[in-house]
CSV table of C-alpha atoms in Angstrom, one decimal:
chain,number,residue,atom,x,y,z
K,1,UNK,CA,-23.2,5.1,-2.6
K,2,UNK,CA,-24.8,1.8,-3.0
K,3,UNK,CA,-23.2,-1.1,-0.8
K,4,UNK,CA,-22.2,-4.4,-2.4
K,5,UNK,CA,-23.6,-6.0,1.1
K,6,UNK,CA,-24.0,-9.5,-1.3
K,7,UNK,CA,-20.2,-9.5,-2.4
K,8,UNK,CA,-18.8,-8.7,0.9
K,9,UNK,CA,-15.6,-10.9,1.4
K,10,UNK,CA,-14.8,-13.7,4.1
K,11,UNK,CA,-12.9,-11.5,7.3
K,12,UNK,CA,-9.8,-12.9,6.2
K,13,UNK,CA,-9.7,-11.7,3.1
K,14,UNK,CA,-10.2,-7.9,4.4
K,15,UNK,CA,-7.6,-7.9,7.3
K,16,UNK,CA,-5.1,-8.8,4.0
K,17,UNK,CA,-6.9,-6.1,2.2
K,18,UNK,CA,-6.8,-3.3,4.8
K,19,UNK,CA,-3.2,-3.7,5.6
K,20,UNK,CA,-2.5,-2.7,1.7
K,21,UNK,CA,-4.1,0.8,3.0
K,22,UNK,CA,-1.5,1.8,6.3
K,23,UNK,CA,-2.3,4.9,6.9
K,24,UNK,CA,0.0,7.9,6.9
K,25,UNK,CA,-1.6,11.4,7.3
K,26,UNK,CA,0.2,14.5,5.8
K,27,UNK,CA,0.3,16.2,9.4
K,28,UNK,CA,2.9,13.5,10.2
K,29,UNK,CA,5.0,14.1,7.9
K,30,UNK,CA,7.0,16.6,9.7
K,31,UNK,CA,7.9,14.5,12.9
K,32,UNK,CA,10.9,13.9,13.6
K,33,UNK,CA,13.1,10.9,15.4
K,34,UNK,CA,11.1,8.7,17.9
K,35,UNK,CA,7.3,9.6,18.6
K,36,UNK,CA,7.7,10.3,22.6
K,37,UNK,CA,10.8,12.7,21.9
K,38,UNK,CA,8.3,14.5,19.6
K,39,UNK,CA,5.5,14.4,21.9
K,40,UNK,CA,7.8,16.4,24.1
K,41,UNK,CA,9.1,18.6,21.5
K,42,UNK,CA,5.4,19.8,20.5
K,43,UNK,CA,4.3,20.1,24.2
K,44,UNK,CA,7.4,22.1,25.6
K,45,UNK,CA,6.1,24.2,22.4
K,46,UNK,CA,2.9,24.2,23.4
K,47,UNK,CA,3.2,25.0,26.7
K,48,UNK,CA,5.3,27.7,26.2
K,49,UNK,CA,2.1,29.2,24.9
K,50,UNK,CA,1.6,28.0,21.1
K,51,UNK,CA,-1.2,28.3,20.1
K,52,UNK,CA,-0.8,27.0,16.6
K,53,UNK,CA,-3.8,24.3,15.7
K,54,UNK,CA,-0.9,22.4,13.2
K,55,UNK,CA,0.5,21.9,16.6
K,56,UNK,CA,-2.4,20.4,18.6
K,57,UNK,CA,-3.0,18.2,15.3
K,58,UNK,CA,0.7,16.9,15.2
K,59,UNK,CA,0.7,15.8,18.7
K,60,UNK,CA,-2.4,14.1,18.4
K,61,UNK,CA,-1.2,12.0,15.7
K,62,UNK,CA,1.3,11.3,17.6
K,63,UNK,CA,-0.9,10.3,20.3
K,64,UNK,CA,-2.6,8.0,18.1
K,65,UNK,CA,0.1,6.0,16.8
K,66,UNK,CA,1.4,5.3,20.2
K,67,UNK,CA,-2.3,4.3,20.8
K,68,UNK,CA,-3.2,7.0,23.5
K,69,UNK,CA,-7.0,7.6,21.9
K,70,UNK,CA,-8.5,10.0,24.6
K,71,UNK,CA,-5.6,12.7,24.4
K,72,UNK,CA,-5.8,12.1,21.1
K,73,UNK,CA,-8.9,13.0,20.7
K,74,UNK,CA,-8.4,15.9,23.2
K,75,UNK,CA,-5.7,17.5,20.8
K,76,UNK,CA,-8.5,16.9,17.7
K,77,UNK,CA,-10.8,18.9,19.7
K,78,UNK,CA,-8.2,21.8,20.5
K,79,UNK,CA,-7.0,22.0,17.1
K,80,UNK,CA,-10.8,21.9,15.9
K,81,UNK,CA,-11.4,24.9,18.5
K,82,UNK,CA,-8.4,27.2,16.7
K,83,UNK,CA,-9.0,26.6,13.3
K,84,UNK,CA,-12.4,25.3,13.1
K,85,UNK,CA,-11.8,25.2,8.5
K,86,UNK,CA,-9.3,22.6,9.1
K,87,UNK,CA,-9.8,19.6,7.1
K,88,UNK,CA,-7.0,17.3,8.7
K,89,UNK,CA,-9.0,17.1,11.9
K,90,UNK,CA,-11.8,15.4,10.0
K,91,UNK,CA,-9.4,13.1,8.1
K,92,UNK,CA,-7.5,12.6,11.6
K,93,UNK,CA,-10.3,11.8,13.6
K,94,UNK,CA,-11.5,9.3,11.3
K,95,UNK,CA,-8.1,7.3,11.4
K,96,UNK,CA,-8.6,7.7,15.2
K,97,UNK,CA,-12.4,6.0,14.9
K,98,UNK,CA,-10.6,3.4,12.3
K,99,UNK,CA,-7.8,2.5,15.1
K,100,UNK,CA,-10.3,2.1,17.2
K,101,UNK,CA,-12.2,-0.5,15.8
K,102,UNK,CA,-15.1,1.6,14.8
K,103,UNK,CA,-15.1,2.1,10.8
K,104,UNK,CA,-18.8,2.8,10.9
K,105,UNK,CA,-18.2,6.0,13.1
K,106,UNK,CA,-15.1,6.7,10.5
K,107,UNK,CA,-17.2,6.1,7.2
K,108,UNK,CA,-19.6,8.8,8.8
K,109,UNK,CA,-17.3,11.5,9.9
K,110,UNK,CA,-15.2,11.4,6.5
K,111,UNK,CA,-18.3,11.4,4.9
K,112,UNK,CA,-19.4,14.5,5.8
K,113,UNK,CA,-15.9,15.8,5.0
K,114,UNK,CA,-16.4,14.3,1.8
K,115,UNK,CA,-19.7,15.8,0.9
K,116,UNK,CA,-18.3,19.6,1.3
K,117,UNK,CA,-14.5,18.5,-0.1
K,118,UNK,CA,-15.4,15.7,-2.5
K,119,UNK,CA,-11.6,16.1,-4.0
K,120,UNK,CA,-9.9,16.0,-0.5
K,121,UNK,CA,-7.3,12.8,-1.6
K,122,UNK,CA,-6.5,11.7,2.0
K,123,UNK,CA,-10.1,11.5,3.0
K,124,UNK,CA,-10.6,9.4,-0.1
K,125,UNK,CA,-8.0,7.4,0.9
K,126,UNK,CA,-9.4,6.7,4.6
K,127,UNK,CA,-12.7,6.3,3.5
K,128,UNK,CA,-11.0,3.7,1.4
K,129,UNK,CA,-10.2,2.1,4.8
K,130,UNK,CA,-13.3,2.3,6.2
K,131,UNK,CA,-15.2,0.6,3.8
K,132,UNK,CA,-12.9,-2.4,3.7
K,133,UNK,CA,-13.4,-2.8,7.1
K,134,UNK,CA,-17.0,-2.7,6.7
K,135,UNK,CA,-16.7,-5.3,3.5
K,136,UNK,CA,-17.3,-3.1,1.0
K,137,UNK,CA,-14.4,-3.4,-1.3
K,138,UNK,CA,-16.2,-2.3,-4.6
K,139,UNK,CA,-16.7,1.4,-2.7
K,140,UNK,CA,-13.4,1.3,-1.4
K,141,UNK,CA,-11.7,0.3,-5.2
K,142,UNK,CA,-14.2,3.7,-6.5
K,143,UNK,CA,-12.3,6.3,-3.9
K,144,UNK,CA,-8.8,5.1,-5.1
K,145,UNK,CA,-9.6,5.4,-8.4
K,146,UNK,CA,-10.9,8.8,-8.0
K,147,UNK,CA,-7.8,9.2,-5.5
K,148,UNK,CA,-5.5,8.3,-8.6
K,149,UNK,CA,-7.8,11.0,-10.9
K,150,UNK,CA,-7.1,13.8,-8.7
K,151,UNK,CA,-3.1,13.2,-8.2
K,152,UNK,CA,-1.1,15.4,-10.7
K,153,UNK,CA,1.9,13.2,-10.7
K,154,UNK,CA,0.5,9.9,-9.2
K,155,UNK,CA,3.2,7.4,-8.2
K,156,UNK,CA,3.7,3.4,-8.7
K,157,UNK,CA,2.4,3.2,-5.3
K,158,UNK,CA,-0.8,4.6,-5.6
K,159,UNK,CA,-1.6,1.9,-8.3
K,160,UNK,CA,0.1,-0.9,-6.5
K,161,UNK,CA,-1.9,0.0,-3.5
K,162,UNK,CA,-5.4,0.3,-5.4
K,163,UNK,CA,-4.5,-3.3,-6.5
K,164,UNK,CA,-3.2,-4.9,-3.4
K,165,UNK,CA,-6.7,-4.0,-2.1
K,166,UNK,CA,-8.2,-5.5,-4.7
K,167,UNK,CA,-6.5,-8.9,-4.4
K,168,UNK,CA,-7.1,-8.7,-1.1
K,169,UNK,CA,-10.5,-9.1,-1.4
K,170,UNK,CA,-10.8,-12.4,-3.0
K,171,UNK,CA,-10.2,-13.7,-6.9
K,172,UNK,CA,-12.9,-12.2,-8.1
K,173,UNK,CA,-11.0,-9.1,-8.0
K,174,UNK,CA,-7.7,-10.2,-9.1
K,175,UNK,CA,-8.5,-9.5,-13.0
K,176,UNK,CA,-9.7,-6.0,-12.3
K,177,UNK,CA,-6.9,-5.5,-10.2
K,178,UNK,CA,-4.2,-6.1,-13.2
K,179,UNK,CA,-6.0,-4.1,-15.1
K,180,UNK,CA,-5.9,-0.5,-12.7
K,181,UNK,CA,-2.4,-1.8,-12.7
K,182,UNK,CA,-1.6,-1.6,-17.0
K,183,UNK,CA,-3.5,2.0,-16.3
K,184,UNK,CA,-0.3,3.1,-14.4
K,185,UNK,CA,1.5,0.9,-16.8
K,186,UNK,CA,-0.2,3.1,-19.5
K,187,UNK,CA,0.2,6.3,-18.2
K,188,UNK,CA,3.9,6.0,-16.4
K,189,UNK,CA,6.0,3.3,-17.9
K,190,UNK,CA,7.0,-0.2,-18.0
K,191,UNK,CA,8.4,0.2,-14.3
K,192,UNK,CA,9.4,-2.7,-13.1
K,193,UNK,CA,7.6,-2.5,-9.5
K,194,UNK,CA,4.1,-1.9,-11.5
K,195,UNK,CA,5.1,-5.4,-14.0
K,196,UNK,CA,6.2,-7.2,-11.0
K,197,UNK,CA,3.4,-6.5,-8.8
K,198,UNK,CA,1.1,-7.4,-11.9
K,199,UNK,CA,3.1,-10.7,-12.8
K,200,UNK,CA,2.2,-11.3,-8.9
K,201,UNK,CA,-1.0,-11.5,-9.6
K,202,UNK,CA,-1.1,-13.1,-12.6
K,203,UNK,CA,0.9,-15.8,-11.1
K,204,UNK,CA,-2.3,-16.2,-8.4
K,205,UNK,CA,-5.1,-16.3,-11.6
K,206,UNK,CA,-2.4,-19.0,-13.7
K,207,UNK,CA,-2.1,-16.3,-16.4
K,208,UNK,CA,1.6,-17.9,-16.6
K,209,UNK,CA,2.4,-17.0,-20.4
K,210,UNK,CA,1.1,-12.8,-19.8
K,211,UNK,CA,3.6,-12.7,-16.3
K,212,UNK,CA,6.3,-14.5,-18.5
K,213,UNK,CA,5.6,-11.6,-21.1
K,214,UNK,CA,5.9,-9.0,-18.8
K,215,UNK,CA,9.4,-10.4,-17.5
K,216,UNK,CA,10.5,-9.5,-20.6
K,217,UNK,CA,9.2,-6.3,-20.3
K,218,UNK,CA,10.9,-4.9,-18.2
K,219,UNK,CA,14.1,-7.3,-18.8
K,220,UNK,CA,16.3,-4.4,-20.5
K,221,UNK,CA,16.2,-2.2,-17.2
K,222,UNK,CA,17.9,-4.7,-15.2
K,223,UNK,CA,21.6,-5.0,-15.5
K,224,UNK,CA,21.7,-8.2,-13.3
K,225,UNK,CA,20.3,-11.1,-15.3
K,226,UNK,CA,20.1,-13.8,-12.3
K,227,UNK,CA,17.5,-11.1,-10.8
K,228,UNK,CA,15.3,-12.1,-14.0
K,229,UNK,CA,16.5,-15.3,-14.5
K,230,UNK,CA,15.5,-16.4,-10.9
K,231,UNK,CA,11.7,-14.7,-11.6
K,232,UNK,CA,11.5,-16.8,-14.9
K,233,UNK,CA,12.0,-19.8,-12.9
K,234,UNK,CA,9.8,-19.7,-10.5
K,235,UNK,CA,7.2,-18.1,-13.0
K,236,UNK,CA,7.6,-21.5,-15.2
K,237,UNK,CA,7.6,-23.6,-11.8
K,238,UNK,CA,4.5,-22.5,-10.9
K,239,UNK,CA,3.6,-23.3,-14.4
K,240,UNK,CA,4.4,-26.8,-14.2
K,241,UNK,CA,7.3,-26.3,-16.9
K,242,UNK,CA,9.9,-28.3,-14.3
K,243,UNK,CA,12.6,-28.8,-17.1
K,244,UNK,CA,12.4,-25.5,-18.5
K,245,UNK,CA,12.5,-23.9,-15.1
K,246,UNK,CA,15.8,-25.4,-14.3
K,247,UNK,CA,17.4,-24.5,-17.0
K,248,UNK,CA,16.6,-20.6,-16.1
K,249,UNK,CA,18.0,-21.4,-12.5
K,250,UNK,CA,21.2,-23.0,-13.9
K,251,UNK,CA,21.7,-19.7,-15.9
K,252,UNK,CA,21.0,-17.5,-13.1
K,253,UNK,CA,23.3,-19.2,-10.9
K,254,UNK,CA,25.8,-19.4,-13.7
K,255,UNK,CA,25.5,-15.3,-14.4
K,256,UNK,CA,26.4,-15.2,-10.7
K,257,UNK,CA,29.3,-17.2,-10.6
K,258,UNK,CA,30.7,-15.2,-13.4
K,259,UNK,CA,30.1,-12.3,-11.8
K,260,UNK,CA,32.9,-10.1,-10.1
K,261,UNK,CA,33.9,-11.1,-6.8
K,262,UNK,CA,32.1,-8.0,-5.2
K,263,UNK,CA,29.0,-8.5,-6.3
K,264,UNK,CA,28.9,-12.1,-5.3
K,265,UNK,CA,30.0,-11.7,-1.9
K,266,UNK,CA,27.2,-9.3,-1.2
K,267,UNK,CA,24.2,-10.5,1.4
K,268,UNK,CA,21.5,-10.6,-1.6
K,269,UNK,CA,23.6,-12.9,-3.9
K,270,UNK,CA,24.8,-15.3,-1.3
K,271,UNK,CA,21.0,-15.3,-0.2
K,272,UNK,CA,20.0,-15.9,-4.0
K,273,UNK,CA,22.9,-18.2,-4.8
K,274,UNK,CA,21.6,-20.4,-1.5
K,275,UNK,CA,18.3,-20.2,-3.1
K,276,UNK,CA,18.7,-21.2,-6.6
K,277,UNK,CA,21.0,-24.2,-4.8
K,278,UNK,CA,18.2,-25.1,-3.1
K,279,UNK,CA,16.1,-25.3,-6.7
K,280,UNK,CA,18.3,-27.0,-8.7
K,281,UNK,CA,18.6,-29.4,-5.8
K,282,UNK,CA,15.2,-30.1,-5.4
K,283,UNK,CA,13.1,-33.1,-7.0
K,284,UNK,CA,11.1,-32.5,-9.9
């Protein structure tokens, strides 16, 4: 894969990207209540003379998130020994080198998993990872569009987090990142958390007239106005459009105090009540 070396990003700019990829293997997906009291769940198992490699995996990625690398990697290498076909070790032990602070040594051991399983999503996904942290968001963007191609069902948040990476890595990226975001737009819907995330960025390239377009969008699946109301405001205040901007605050706080006593006295409408106060408070 050929490395974008010349378009690599400032370090800033990747910590923000990476964090759009936290990690979260399908091994774990079975743990239950708080790591330690599953630790000692799978090693009373364990000792009791399991011998199942799902077992050894499990505890190492529990091993891992609490940050204990070498029995981490010890339960990677006894799961490796008892079912020596298992792709999740590979995947797992690259999130281990990724934790670690070494992406180079994860780039290299996902992608030998990749060149035998070139359709294994996760280790798309990690590799993903990797090659953020070694500034190469280009390569990283490729493997979660192919991510998104081998998904039957792929969900908002596979294309919110293919664009969060994106943005991430600097404005350059901000236009193709609205774009893999109309795809899922295309493909599943007007939902609101794809338009929002896209009036987001938008917002960020001054595109204020397409985010305004999208709020109405998506405006008949919300039965609470002041929600969209609120968005228009700060949409048209970021704009520059002061006057027209308060008048979607007054309205917002109006459709509130109109609203039944029950929904006004909940934490979110005090909290957007105090807010649009605050707005319609505040110079021009």
């Amino acid at each position: 894969m050929r490395r974008s070396r010349n378009r690599a990003p400032a370090r800033h700019l990747l910590i923000a990207a990476a964090s759009a990829l936290a990690l979260t293997l399908p091994s774990l997906s079975a743990a239950h209540g708080p790591t330690h009291h599953a630790i000692e769940d799978l090693s009373a198992r364990i000792e009791a003379g399991g011998t199942s490699a799902n077992d050894f995996l499990r505890r190492g990625e529990l091993y891992r998130i609490e940050r204990k690398w070498d029995a981490a990697e010890r339960d990677y290498d006894r799961a490796a020994q008892l079912a020596p076909g298992l792709r999740e070790v590979a995947v797992a032990r690259a999130a281990l080198y990724l934790d670690r602070g070494r992406p180079d040594r994860a780039k290299a051991a996902i992608d030998r998993l990749l060149s035998d399983h070139p359709d294994h999503s996760e280790a798309l996904r990690v590799r993903a990872m990797a090659s953020v942290a070694l500034g190469w968001p280009l390569e990283a963007a490729q493997d979660l569009d192919r991510r998104i191609e081998l998904v039957p069902h792929p969900t908002p948040d596979h294309y919110i987090e293919r664009a969060r990476l994106l943005a991430g890595c600097g404005e350059q990226l901000l236009g193709r990142a609205v774009r893999g975001l109309d795809e899922g737009i295309v493909r599943l819907g007007p939902i609101v958390s794809l338009e929002f995330c896209a009036i987001e960025l938008e917002m960020q390239q001054g595109l204020f007239d397409s985010a305004l377009r999208r709020l109405e969008d998506v405006a008949p699946q919300f039965d609470r106005k002041e929600t969209l109301l609120e968005r228009r405001g700060e949409i048209l205040t970021a704009a520059g459009r002061v006057a027209e901007a308060r008048e979607a605050f007054a309205a917002a706080l109006a459709a509130i105090e109109s609203g039944p006593p029950e929904r006004r006295g909940g934490r979110a409408a005090r909290e957007m009540e105090a807010r649009l106060r605050a707005a319609l408070g505040a110079e021009p």
